[in-house]
């Protein structure tokens, strides 16, 4: 099992299996916005994002990935989280980007979060599917995963597949397979649409709102531009050499 990435000569690209041994958030991610609202602590084992009236916050992976399995444990904003959205997604860059999204739409205390999923290919989304979770995602950490191969993208919650996006190229639907993606997450205010379609607003007296992350694992083909392990970004052979499981 796993990804088989052959060494090859023309392009200095190294496919690596970043197996288990979940490193540290310091090593794998950059805090990208929100100043002190994004934090890494417990020696790199825990990350938190928070949102207050002034700003939300976010982070992104240092590496880009092309196929593989990516796991992260999240514990979402507890209590009255109405109006807040915690987005956790993979995305490439540019106007024809690909994207694989988990978005958690907050709610009033005791009312269920919505897990909103989407897939963008070549800059086009509109493939939303929403789910109610079978547990309270604010009480404990739960694992949210993406398995991304040439054949399909599978969204999993605690190892249970909740959505499969199949490669439909044979019927003319573009599939994400050539643009490497970074992992991103952000916590932000979206009370114009998030909760009951925007009817319930964020209660700022409850701020700051905080979500937690741990146990990141990428069993994936990575390429980190600018680092010594990878060179050219332009090889189309890259995906051919990385055969997904
Ligand atoms: C919030 O709770 C209400 C009432 O149960 C529900 O209709 C709604 O779908 C829930 N989620 C969001 C994000 O609005």
Coordinates of N, CA and C and ligand atoms in Angstrom, one line a residue:
X1 N 0.8 -1.2 0.0 CA 0.0 0.0 0.0 C 0.9 1.2 0.0
X2 N 0.3 2.3 -0.4 CA 1.0 3.5 -0.4 C 1.3 4.0 -1.8
X3 N 2.2 5.0 -1.9 CA 2.5 5.6 -3.2 C 3.8 5.1 -3.7
X4 N 3.9 4.9 -4.9 CA 5.2 4.4 -5.5 C 5.7 5.5 -6.3
X5 N 6.8 6.1 -5.9 CA 7.3 7.2 -6.6 C 8.7 6.8 -7.1
X6 N 8.9 6.7 -8.3 CA 10.2 6.3 -8.8 C 11.1 7.5 -9.0
X7 N 12.3 7.3 -8.7 CA 13.3 8.3 -8.9 C 13.5 8.4 -10.4
X8 N 13.7 9.5 -11.0 CA 14.0 9.6 -12.4 C 14.8 10.8 -12.7
X9 N 15.4 10.8 -13.8 CA 16.5 11.7 -14.0 C 16.3 13.1 -14.6
X10 N 15.4 13.2 -15.5 CA 15.3 14.5 -16.2 C 15.0 15.6 -15.3
X11 N 14.0 15.4 -14.4 CA 13.6 16.5 -13.6 C 14.0 16.1 -12.1
X12 N 14.5 17.1 -11.4 CA 14.9 16.8 -10.1 C 13.8 16.9 -9.1
X13 N 12.9 16.0 -9.3 CA 11.7 16.0 -8.4 C 11.8 14.7 -7.5
X14 N 11.6 14.9 -6.3 CA 11.7 13.8 -5.4 C 10.3 13.5 -4.8
X15 N 9.8 12.4 -5.1 CA 8.5 12.0 -4.5 C 8.8 11.4 -3.2
X16 N 8.1 11.9 -2.2 CA 8.4 11.3 -0.9 C 7.2 10.8 -0.2
X17 N 7.4 9.7 0.5 CA 6.3 9.2 1.3 C 6.5 9.8 2.7
X18 N 5.7 10.7 3.0 CA 5.8 11.3 4.3 C 5.0 10.5 5.3
X19 N 5.5 9.4 5.7 CA 4.7 8.4 6.4 C 4.6 8.8 7.9
X20 N 3.4 8.6 8.4 CA 3.1 8.7 9.8 C 4.0 9.7 10.6
X21 N 4.6 9.2 11.6 CA 5.5 10.0 12.5 C 5.1 11.5 12.4
X22 N 3.8 11.7 12.6 CA 3.4 13.1 12.4 C 4.4 14.1 13.0
X23 N 4.9 14.9 12.2 CA 6.0 15.8 12.6 C 5.5 16.8 13.6
X24 N 5.8 18.0 13.3 CA 5.3 19.1 14.1 C 4.7 20.1 13.2
X25 N 3.8 20.9 13.8 CA 3.1 21.9 13.0 C 4.2 23.0 12.6
X26 N 5.2 23.2 13.4 CA 6.2 24.1 13.1 C 6.9 23.7 11.7
X27 N 7.1 22.4 11.6 CA 7.8 21.9 10.5 C 6.9 21.8 9.2
X28 N 5.6 21.6 9.4 CA 4.8 21.3 8.2 C 3.9 22.5 7.8
X29 N 3.7 23.5 8.6 CA 2.8 24.6 8.3 C 3.3 26.0 8.6
X30 N 2.8 27.0 7.9 CA 3.0 28.4 8.2 C 1.7 29.0 8.6
X31 N 1.8 29.8 9.6 CA 0.7 30.6 10.1 C 0.6 31.8 9.1
X32 N -0.5 32.0 8.4 CA -0.5 32.9 7.3 C -1.1 34.2 7.6
X33 N -2.1 34.2 8.5 CA -2.8 35.5 8.7 C -3.5 35.5 10.1
X34 N -3.8 36.7 10.6 CA -4.5 36.8 11.9 C -3.6 37.0 13.1
X35 N -2.3 37.3 12.8 CA -1.4 37.5 13.9 C -1.4 36.5 15.0
X36 N -1.5 37.0 16.2 CA -1.5 36.1 17.4 C -2.7 35.1 17.4
X37 N -3.7 35.3 16.5 CA -4.9 34.5 16.6 C -4.6 33.1 16.1
X38 N -3.6 32.9 15.3 CA -3.1 31.6 14.9 C -1.9 31.2 15.8
X39 N -2.0 30.0 16.4 CA -0.9 29.7 17.3 C -0.5 28.2 17.2
X40 N 0.7 28.0 17.4 CA 1.2 26.6 17.5 C 1.8 26.4 18.9
X41 N 1.4 25.3 19.6 CA 1.9 25.1 20.9 C 2.1 23.7 21.3
X42 N 2.3 23.4 22.5 CA 2.6 22.0 23.0 C 3.7 21.4 22.1
X43 N 4.8 22.2 22.0 CA 5.9 21.7 21.3 C 5.7 21.4 19.8
X44 N 4.7 22.0 19.2 CA 4.4 21.8 17.8 C 3.3 20.7 17.6
X45 N 2.7 20.2 18.6 CA 1.7 19.1 18.5 C 0.3 19.6 18.4
X46 N 0.1 20.9 18.7 CA -1.3 21.4 18.7 C -1.2 22.8 18.0
X47 N -2.3 23.1 17.2 CA -2.4 24.4 16.6 C -3.8 24.9 16.8
X48 N -3.9 26.2 17.0 CA -5.3 26.7 17.2 C -5.4 28.0 16.3
X49 N -6.7 28.1 15.8 CA -7.0 29.3 15.1 C -8.1 30.0 15.9
X50 N -8.1 31.3 15.9 CA -9.3 32.0 16.5 C -9.7 33.2 15.7
X51 N -10.9 33.6 16.1 CA -11.7 34.6 15.4 C -12.2 35.6 16.4
X52 N -12.0 36.9 16.2 CA -12.7 37.9 17.0 C -13.2 38.9 16.1
X53 N -13.8 40.0 16.7 CA -14.4 41.0 15.8 C -13.5 41.6 14.8
X54 N -12.2 41.7 15.2 CA -11.2 42.3 14.3 C -10.8 41.5 13.1
X55 N -10.6 40.2 13.4 CA -10.0 39.3 12.4 C -10.2 37.8 12.7
X56 N -10.2 37.0 11.6 CA -10.1 35.6 11.8 C -8.6 35.3 11.7
X57 N -8.3 34.0 11.3 CA -6.9 33.6 11.2 C -6.8 32.4 10.3
X58 N -5.5 32.0 9.9 CA -5.4 30.9 9.0 C -3.9 30.4 9.0
X59 N -3.8 29.2 8.4 CA -2.5 28.6 8.2 C -2.5 27.8 6.9
X60 N -1.3 27.5 6.4 CA -1.2 26.7 5.2 C 0.0 25.8 5.3
X61 N 0.0 24.7 4.5 CA 1.1 23.8 4.6 C 2.3 24.4 3.8
X62 N 3.5 24.0 4.3 CA 4.7 24.4 3.5 C 4.8 23.7 2.2
X63 N 4.4 22.4 2.3 CA 4.5 21.6 1.1 C 3.3 21.6 0.2
X64 N 3.5 21.2 -1.1 CA 2.4 21.0 -2.0 C 2.3 19.5 -2.2
X65 N 1.1 19.0 -2.4 CA 0.8 17.6 -2.5 C 0.1 17.3 -3.8
X66 N 0.4 16.1 -4.4 CA -0.2 15.6 -5.6 C -0.5 14.1 -5.3
X67 N -1.7 13.8 -4.9 CA -2.2 12.5 -4.6 C -1.7 12.0 -3.3
X68 N -2.5 11.2 -2.6 CA -2.1 10.7 -1.4 C -3.3 10.7 -0.4
X69 N -3.0 10.4 0.9 CA -4.0 10.4 1.9 C -3.5 11.5 2.9
X70 N -4.4 12.4 3.3 CA -4.1 13.4 4.2 C -5.1 13.4 5.4
X71 N -4.6 13.3 6.6 CA -5.5 13.3 7.8 C -5.2 14.4 8.7
X72 N -6.2 14.9 9.2 CA -6.0 16.0 10.3 C -7.2 15.8 11.3
X73 N -6.8 16.0 12.6 CA -7.9 16.0 13.6 C -8.2 17.4 13.9
X74 N -9.5 17.6 14.0 CA -10.0 19.0 14.3 C -11.0 18.9 15.5
X75 N -11.0 19.9 16.3 CA -12.0 20.1 17.3 C -12.5 21.5 17.1
X76 N -13.8 21.6 16.8 CA -14.4 22.8 16.3 C -14.8 23.8 17.4
X77 N -15.1 25.0 17.0 CA -15.5 26.1 17.9 C -16.7 25.6 18.7
X78 N -16.6 25.6 20.0 CA -17.6 25.1 20.9 C -18.6 26.2 21.3
X79 N -19.7 25.8 21.9 CA -20.7 26.8 22.3 C -21.5 27.4 21.2
X80 N -21.8 28.7 21.3 CA -22.5 29.4 20.2 C -21.5 29.8 19.1
X81 N -21.4 28.9 18.1 CA -20.5 29.2 17.0 C -21.2 29.7 15.8
X82 N -22.5 30.1 15.9 CA -23.3 30.5 14.8 C -22.5 31.7 14.1
X83 N -22.6 31.6 12.8 CA -22.0 32.7 12.0 C -20.5 32.4 11.6
X84 N -19.9 31.5 12.4 CA -18.5 31.2 12.1 C -18.3 30.1 11.1
X85 N -17.3 30.1 10.3 CA -17.0 29.0 9.4 C -15.5 28.6 9.6
X86 N -15.3 27.3 9.8 CA -13.9 26.8 9.8 C -13.7 26.0 8.5
X87 N -12.9 26.6 7.7 CA -12.6 25.9 6.4 C -11.3 25.2 6.5
X88 N -11.3 23.9 6.0 CA -10.2 23.1 5.9 C -10.1 22.5 4.6
X89 N -9.1 22.8 3.8 CA -9.2 22.4 2.4 C -7.8 22.3 1.7
X90 N -7.8 21.6 0.6 CA -6.6 21.6 -0.3 C -6.9 22.4 -1.5
X91 N -5.9 23.2 -1.9 CA -6.1 24.0 -3.1 C -4.8 24.2 -3.8
X92 N -4.9 24.3 -5.2 CA -3.8 24.7 -6.0 C -4.0 26.2 -6.2
X93 N -3.2 26.8 -7.0 CA -3.3 28.2 -7.2 C -3.7 28.6 -8.6
X94 N -4.1 29.9 -8.8 CA -4.4 30.4 -10.1 C -5.9 30.3 -10.4
X95 N -6.3 30.9 -11.6 CA -7.7 31.0 -12.0 C -8.3 29.7 -12.3
X96 N -7.5 28.7 -12.7 CA -8.1 27.4 -13.0 C -7.7 26.4 -12.0
X97 N -7.7 26.8 -10.7 CA -7.2 26.0 -9.7 C -8.2 24.8 -9.4
X98 N -7.6 23.8 -8.7 CA -8.4 22.7 -8.2 C -8.5 22.9 -6.7
X99 N -9.6 22.3 -6.1 CA -9.8 22.5 -4.7 C -10.6 21.4 -4.1
X100 N -10.3 20.9 -2.9 CA -11.0 19.9 -2.2 C -11.4 20.5 -0.8
X101 N -12.7 20.7 -0.6 CA -13.1 21.5 0.6 C -13.9 20.7 1.7
X102 N -13.5 20.9 2.9 CA -14.3 20.7 4.1 C -14.6 22.1 4.7
X103 N -15.9 22.4 4.9 CA -16.2 23.7 5.6 C -17.2 23.3 6.7
X104 N -16.9 23.8 7.9 CA -17.7 23.5 9.0 C -18.5 24.8 9.4
X105 N -19.8 24.7 9.2 CA -20.7 25.9 9.4 C -21.2 25.8 10.9
X106 N -20.8 26.8 11.6 CA -21.2 26.8 13.1 C -22.7 27.0 13.3
X107 N -23.1 26.8 14.6 CA -24.5 26.9 14.9 C -24.6 27.4 16.3
X108 N -25.9 27.7 16.7 CA -26.2 28.0 18.1 C -25.9 26.8 19.0
X109 N -25.6 27.0 20.2 CA -25.3 25.9 21.1 C -26.4 24.8 21.0
X110 N -25.9 23.6 20.9 CA -26.9 22.5 20.8 C -27.5 22.2 19.4
X111 N -27.3 23.2 18.5 CA -27.8 22.9 17.1 C -26.7 22.4 16.3
X112 N -27.0 21.5 15.3 CA -25.9 20.8 14.6 C -25.1 21.7 13.7
X113 N -23.8 21.5 13.7 CA -22.9 22.0 12.6 C -23.4 21.4 11.3
X114 N -23.0 22.1 10.2 CA -23.2 21.5 8.9 C -21.7 21.3 8.4
X115 N -21.5 20.1 7.9 CA -20.2 19.9 7.1 C -20.5 20.0 5.7
X116 N -19.9 21.0 5.1 CA -20.1 21.4 3.7 C -18.9 21.0 2.9
X117 N -19.1 20.2 1.9 CA -18.0 19.7 1.1 C -18.1 20.3 -0.4
X118 N -17.0 20.4 -1.0 CA -17.0 20.8 -2.4 C -15.8 20.4 -3.1
X119 N -15.9 20.3 -4.4 CA -14.7 20.0 -5.2 C -14.7 20.9 -6.4
X120 N -13.5 21.6 -6.6 CA -13.3 22.5 -7.7 C -12.4 21.8 -8.7
X121 N -12.7 21.9 -9.9 CA -11.8 21.4 -10.9 C -11.7 22.5 -12.0
X122 N -10.4 22.9 -12.3 CA -10.2 23.9 -13.3 C -11.0 25.2 -13.0
X123 N -11.0 25.5 -11.7 CA -11.6 26.8 -11.3 C -13.1 26.7 -11.1
X124 N -13.7 25.6 -11.4 CA -15.2 25.5 -11.3 C -15.6 24.6 -10.1
X125 N -16.5 25.2 -9.3 CA -17.0 24.4 -8.1 C -18.4 23.9 -8.4
X126 N -19.3 24.5 -7.5 CA -20.7 24.1 -7.6 C -21.0 22.6 -7.5
X127 N -20.2 22.0 -6.6 CA -20.4 20.6 -6.4 C -20.6 20.4 -4.9
X128 N -21.4 21.3 -4.3 CA -21.5 21.2 -2.9 C -22.3 20.0 -2.4
X129 N -21.9 19.4 -1.3 CA -22.7 18.4 -0.7 C -22.6 18.7 0.8
X130 N -23.7 18.7 1.5 CA -23.7 19.0 2.9 C -24.1 17.8 3.8
X131 N -23.6 17.7 5.0 CA -23.8 16.6 5.9 C -24.0 17.1 7.3
X132 N -24.9 16.4 8.0 CA -24.9 16.6 9.5 C -24.0 15.5 10.0
X133 N -23.2 15.8 11.0 CA -22.3 14.8 11.6 C -23.1 14.0 12.6
X134 N -22.6 12.8 12.9 CA -23.3 11.9 13.8 C -22.8 12.1 15.3
X135 N -22.0 13.1 15.5 CA -21.5 13.4 16.8 C -21.3 14.9 16.9
X136 N -21.1 15.4 18.1 CA -20.8 16.8 18.4 C -19.3 17.1 18.1
X137 N -19.0 17.8 17.0 CA -17.6 17.9 16.6 C -16.9 18.9 17.5
X138 N -17.5 19.5 18.5 CA -16.9 20.4 19.3 C -16.4 19.8 20.7
X139 N -16.8 18.6 20.9 CA -16.5 18.0 22.2 C -15.1 17.3 22.2
X140 N -14.8 16.7 21.1 CA -13.6 16.0 21.0 C -13.0 16.2 19.6
X141 N -11.7 15.7 19.5 CA -11.1 15.7 18.2 C -11.6 14.6 17.3
X142 N -11.9 14.9 16.1 CA -12.3 13.9 15.1 C -11.4 14.0 13.9
X143 N -11.2 12.9 13.2 CA -10.3 12.9 12.0 C -11.0 13.1 10.7
X144 N -10.6 14.1 10.0 CA -11.1 14.4 8.7 C -10.0 14.1 7.7
X145 N -10.4 13.3 6.7 CA -9.3 12.9 5.7 C -9.8 13.0 4.3
X146 N -8.8 13.1 3.5 CA -9.0 13.1 2.0 C -8.1 12.0 1.4
X147 N -8.6 11.1 0.7 CA -7.8 10.2 -0.1 C -8.0 10.6 -1.6
X148 N -6.9 11.0 -2.2 CA -6.9 11.6 -3.5 C -6.0 10.8 -4.4
X149 N -6.6 10.1 -5.4 CA -5.9 9.3 -6.3 C -6.3 9.7 -7.7
X150 N -5.7 9.1 -8.7 CA -6.1 9.3 -10.1 C -7.6 8.9 -10.4
X151 N -8.1 8.0 -9.5 CA -9.4 7.5 -9.8 C -10.5 8.2 -9.1
X152 N -10.2 8.8 -7.9 CA -11.3 9.3 -7.1 C -10.7 10.2 -6.0
X153 N -11.6 11.0 -5.4 CA -11.3 11.8 -4.2 C -12.4 11.3 -3.2
X154 N -11.9 10.8 -2.1 CA -12.8 10.3 -1.0 C -12.7 11.2 0.2
X155 N -13.8 11.7 0.7 CA -13.8 12.4 1.9 C -14.2 11.5 3.1
X156 N -13.4 11.5 4.1 CA -13.7 10.6 5.2 C -13.8 11.3 6.6
X157 N -14.7 10.9 7.4 CA -14.8 11.4 8.8 C -14.6 10.2 9.7
X158 N -13.6 10.3 10.5 CA -13.3 9.2 11.4 C -13.2 7.9 10.6
X159 N -12.6 8.0 9.5 CA -12.3 6.8 8.7 C -13.6 6.3 7.9
X160 N -14.7 7.0 8.0 CA -15.9 6.5 7.3 C -16.0 7.4 6.1
X161 N -16.1 6.8 4.9 CA -16.2 7.6 3.7 C -17.6 8.3 3.7
X162 N -17.6 9.6 3.5 CA -18.9 10.2 3.4 C -19.2 10.7 2.0
X163 N -18.2 10.8 1.2 CA -18.4 11.3 -0.2 C -17.3 10.8 -1.1
X164 N -17.7 10.4 -2.3 CA -16.7 10.0 -3.3 C -16.9 10.8 -4.5
X165 N -15.9 11.5 -5.0 CA -15.9 12.2 -6.3 C -15.1 11.4 -7.2
X166 N -15.7 10.7 -8.2 CA -15.0 9.9 -9.1 C -14.4 10.6 -10.3
X167 N -13.4 10.1 -10.8 CA -12.8 10.6 -12.0 C -13.8 10.4 -13.1
X168 N -14.3 11.5 -13.6 CA -15.3 11.4 -14.7 C -14.8 12.0 -16.0
X169 N -13.5 11.9 -16.2 CA -12.9 12.4 -17.4 C -13.4 11.8 -18.7
X170 N -13.8 10.5 -18.5 CA -14.3 9.7 -19.7 C -15.6 10.3 -20.2
X171 N -16.3 11.0 -19.3 CA -17.6 11.6 -19.7 C -17.4 13.1 -19.7
X172 N -16.2 13.6 -19.8 CA -15.9 15.0 -20.0 C -15.9 15.9 -18.8
X173 N -15.8 15.3 -17.6 CA -15.7 16.1 -16.4 C -14.2 16.2 -16.0
X174 N -13.7 17.4 -15.9 CA -12.3 17.5 -15.5 C -12.0 17.0 -14.1
X175 N -10.8 16.4 -13.9 CA -10.5 15.8 -12.6 C -9.2 16.4 -12.1
X176 N -9.1 16.7 -10.8 CA -7.8 17.3 -10.3 C -6.7 16.3 -10.4
X177 N -5.7 16.5 -11.3 CA -4.7 15.4 -11.3 C -3.3 16.0 -11.7
X178 N -3.2 17.3 -12.0 CA -1.9 17.8 -12.4 C -1.5 19.0 -11.7
X179 N -2.3 19.6 -10.8 CA -1.9 20.8 -10.1 C -1.7 20.4 -8.6
X180 N -0.5 20.5 -8.1 CA -0.3 20.1 -6.7 C -1.0 21.1 -5.8
X181 N -1.4 20.7 -4.7 CA -2.2 21.5 -3.8 C -1.6 21.6 -2.4
X182 N -1.8 22.8 -1.8 CA -1.4 23.0 -0.4 C -2.6 22.7 0.4
X183 N -2.3 22.5 1.7 CA -3.4 22.4 2.7 C -3.6 23.7 3.3
X184 N -4.9 24.1 3.5 CA -5.1 25.4 4.1 C -6.2 25.3 5.2
X185 N -6.2 26.1 6.1 CA -7.3 26.2 7.0 C -7.5 27.6 7.5
X186 N -8.8 28.0 7.7 CA -9.0 29.4 8.2 C -10.3 29.3 9.0
X187 N -10.3 30.3 9.9 CA -11.6 30.5 10.7 C -12.0 31.9 10.5
X188 N -13.2 32.1 10.1 CA -13.6 33.4 9.7 C -15.1 33.6 9.9
X189 N -15.5 34.9 9.8 CA -16.9 35.2 10.1 C -17.6 35.2 8.7
X190 N -18.7 34.4 8.7 CA -19.5 34.4 7.4 C -21.0 34.4 7.8
X191 N -21.3 35.4 8.8 CA -22.7 35.4 9.3 C -23.7 35.9 8.3
X192 N -23.2 36.3 7.1 CA -24.2 36.7 6.0 C -24.8 35.5 5.4
X193 N -24.2 34.2 5.5 CA -24.8 33.1 4.9 C -24.7 31.8 5.7
X194 N -23.7 31.7 6.6 CA -23.4 30.4 7.2 C -24.5 29.7 7.9
X195 N -25.1 30.4 8.9 CA -26.0 29.7 9.8 C -27.5 30.0 9.4
X196 N -28.2 28.9 9.2 CA -29.6 29.1 8.7 C -29.7 30.1 7.6
X197 N -28.7 30.0 6.7 CA -28.7 30.8 5.5 C -28.5 32.3 5.8
X198 N -27.9 32.6 6.9 CA -27.5 34.0 7.3 C -28.5 34.6 8.3
X199 N -29.5 33.9 8.7 CA -30.5 34.4 9.6 C -29.9 34.6 11.0
X200 N -29.0 33.7 11.4 CA -28.4 33.8 12.7 C -27.0 34.4 12.6
X201 N -26.8 35.5 13.4 CA -25.6 36.3 13.3 C -24.6 35.8 14.3
X202 N -23.3 36.2 14.1 CA -22.3 35.9 15.1 C -22.5 36.7 16.4
X203 N -22.5 36.1 17.5 CA -22.6 36.8 18.8 C -21.2 37.1 19.3
X204 N -20.8 38.4 19.0 CA -19.4 38.8 19.3 C -19.1 38.8 20.8
X205 N -20.2 38.8 21.7 CA -19.9 38.7 23.1 C -19.3 37.4 23.5
X206 N -19.4 36.4 22.6 CA -18.8 35.1 22.8 C -17.4 34.9 22.3
X207 N -16.9 36.0 21.6 CA -15.6 35.9 21.0 C -14.5 35.9 22.1
X208 N -13.3 35.4 21.9 CA -12.8 34.8 20.7 C -13.4 33.4 20.5
X209 N -13.6 33.0 19.2 CA -14.0 31.7 18.9 C -12.7 30.9 18.5
X210 N -12.6 29.7 18.9 CA -11.3 29.0 18.7 C -11.6 27.5 18.2
X211 N -10.8 27.1 17.2 CA -10.8 25.7 16.7 C -9.4 25.2 16.9
X212 N -9.3 23.8 17.1 CA -8.0 23.2 17.4 C -7.7 22.1 16.4
X213 N -6.4 21.9 16.2 CA -5.9 20.9 15.2 C -4.8 20.1 15.8
X214 N -4.8 18.8 15.5 CA -3.6 18.0 15.9 C -3.5 16.8 15.0
X215 N -2.4 16.0 15.2 CA -2.2 14.8 14.5 C -2.3 14.9 12.9
X216 N -1.7 15.8 12.4 CA -1.6 15.9 10.9 C -0.8 14.8 10.4
X217 N -1.2 14.2 9.3 CA -0.5 13.1 8.7 C -0.7 13.1 7.2
X218 N 0.4 13.2 6.5 CA 0.3 13.1 5.0 C 1.1 11.9 4.5
X219 N 0.3 11.0 4.0 CA 0.9 9.8 3.4 C 0.7 10.1 1.9
X220 N 1.6 10.9 1.4 CA 1.3 11.6 0.1 C 2.5 11.9 -0.7
X221 N 2.3 12.1 -2.0 CA 3.4 12.6 -2.8 C 3.5 14.1 -2.6
X222 N 4.6 14.5 -2.2 CA 4.8 15.9 -1.9 C 5.8 16.5 -2.8
X223 N 5.7 17.8 -3.0 CA 6.9 18.4 -3.6 C 6.9 19.8 -3.0
X224 N 8.1 20.1 -2.5 CA 8.1 21.4 -1.9 C 9.1 22.3 -2.7
X225 N 8.5 23.2 -3.4 CA 9.3 24.1 -4.3 C 10.2 24.9 -3.4
X226 N 11.4 25.1 -3.9 CA 12.3 25.9 -3.1 C 13.1 25.2 -2.1
X227 N 12.6 24.0 -1.8 CA 13.4 23.2 -0.8 C 14.4 22.3 -1.6
X228 N 15.3 21.8 -0.9 CA 16.4 21.1 -1.6 C 15.9 19.8 -2.3
X229 N 14.8 19.3 -1.8 CA 14.4 18.0 -2.3 C 13.7 18.1 -3.6
X230 N 13.3 19.2 -4.1 CA 12.6 19.3 -5.3 C 13.1 20.4 -6.2
X231 N 13.0 20.2 -7.5 CA 13.3 21.2 -8.4 C 12.2 21.6 -9.2
X232 N 12.2 21.3 -10.5 CA 11.2 21.8 -11.4 C 9.7 21.6 -11.0
X233 N 8.9 22.6 -11.3 CA 7.5 22.5 -11.0 C 6.8 22.1 -12.3
X234 N 7.5 22.0 -13.4 CA 6.8 22.0 -14.7 C 6.7 20.6 -15.3
X235 N 7.1 19.6 -14.5 CA 7.1 18.3 -15.1 C 5.7 17.7 -15.1
X236 N 5.2 17.3 -16.3 CA 3.9 16.7 -16.3 C 4.1 15.2 -15.9
X237 N 5.3 14.7 -16.0 CA 5.5 13.3 -15.7 C 5.3 13.1 -14.2
X238 N 5.3 14.1 -13.4 CA 5.2 13.9 -12.0 C 4.1 13.0 -11.6
X239 N 2.9 13.4 -12.1 CA 1.7 12.6 -11.7 C 1.8 11.2 -12.2
X240 N 2.4 11.0 -13.4 CA 2.5 9.7 -14.0 C 3.4 8.8 -13.1
X241 N 4.4 9.4 -12.5 CA 5.3 8.6 -11.7 C 4.8 8.3 -10.3
X242 N 3.8 9.0 -9.9 CA 3.2 8.8 -8.6 C 1.9 8.1 -8.7
X243 N 2.0 6.8 -8.6 CA 0.7 6.0 -8.8 C 0.0 5.8 -7.5
X244 N -1.2 6.2 -7.5 CA -1.9 6.2 -6.2 C -2.3 4.8 -5.9
X245 N -2.6 4.6 -4.6 CA -3.1 3.2 -4.2 C -4.5 3.0 -4.6
Ligands
LIG1 C1 -28.4 24.9 12.6 O1 -29.5 24.4 13.3 C2 -30.7 24.5 12.6 C3 -31.8 24.0 13.6 O2 -31.6 22.7 14.0 C4 -30.6 23.7 11.4 O3 -31.8 23.9 10.6 C5 -29.4 24.2 10.5 O4 -29.3 23.4 9.4 C6 -28.2 24.1 11.4 N1 -26.9 24.4 10.7 C7 -26.7 25.6 10.1 C8 -25.3 25.8 9.6 O5 -27.5 26.5 9.9

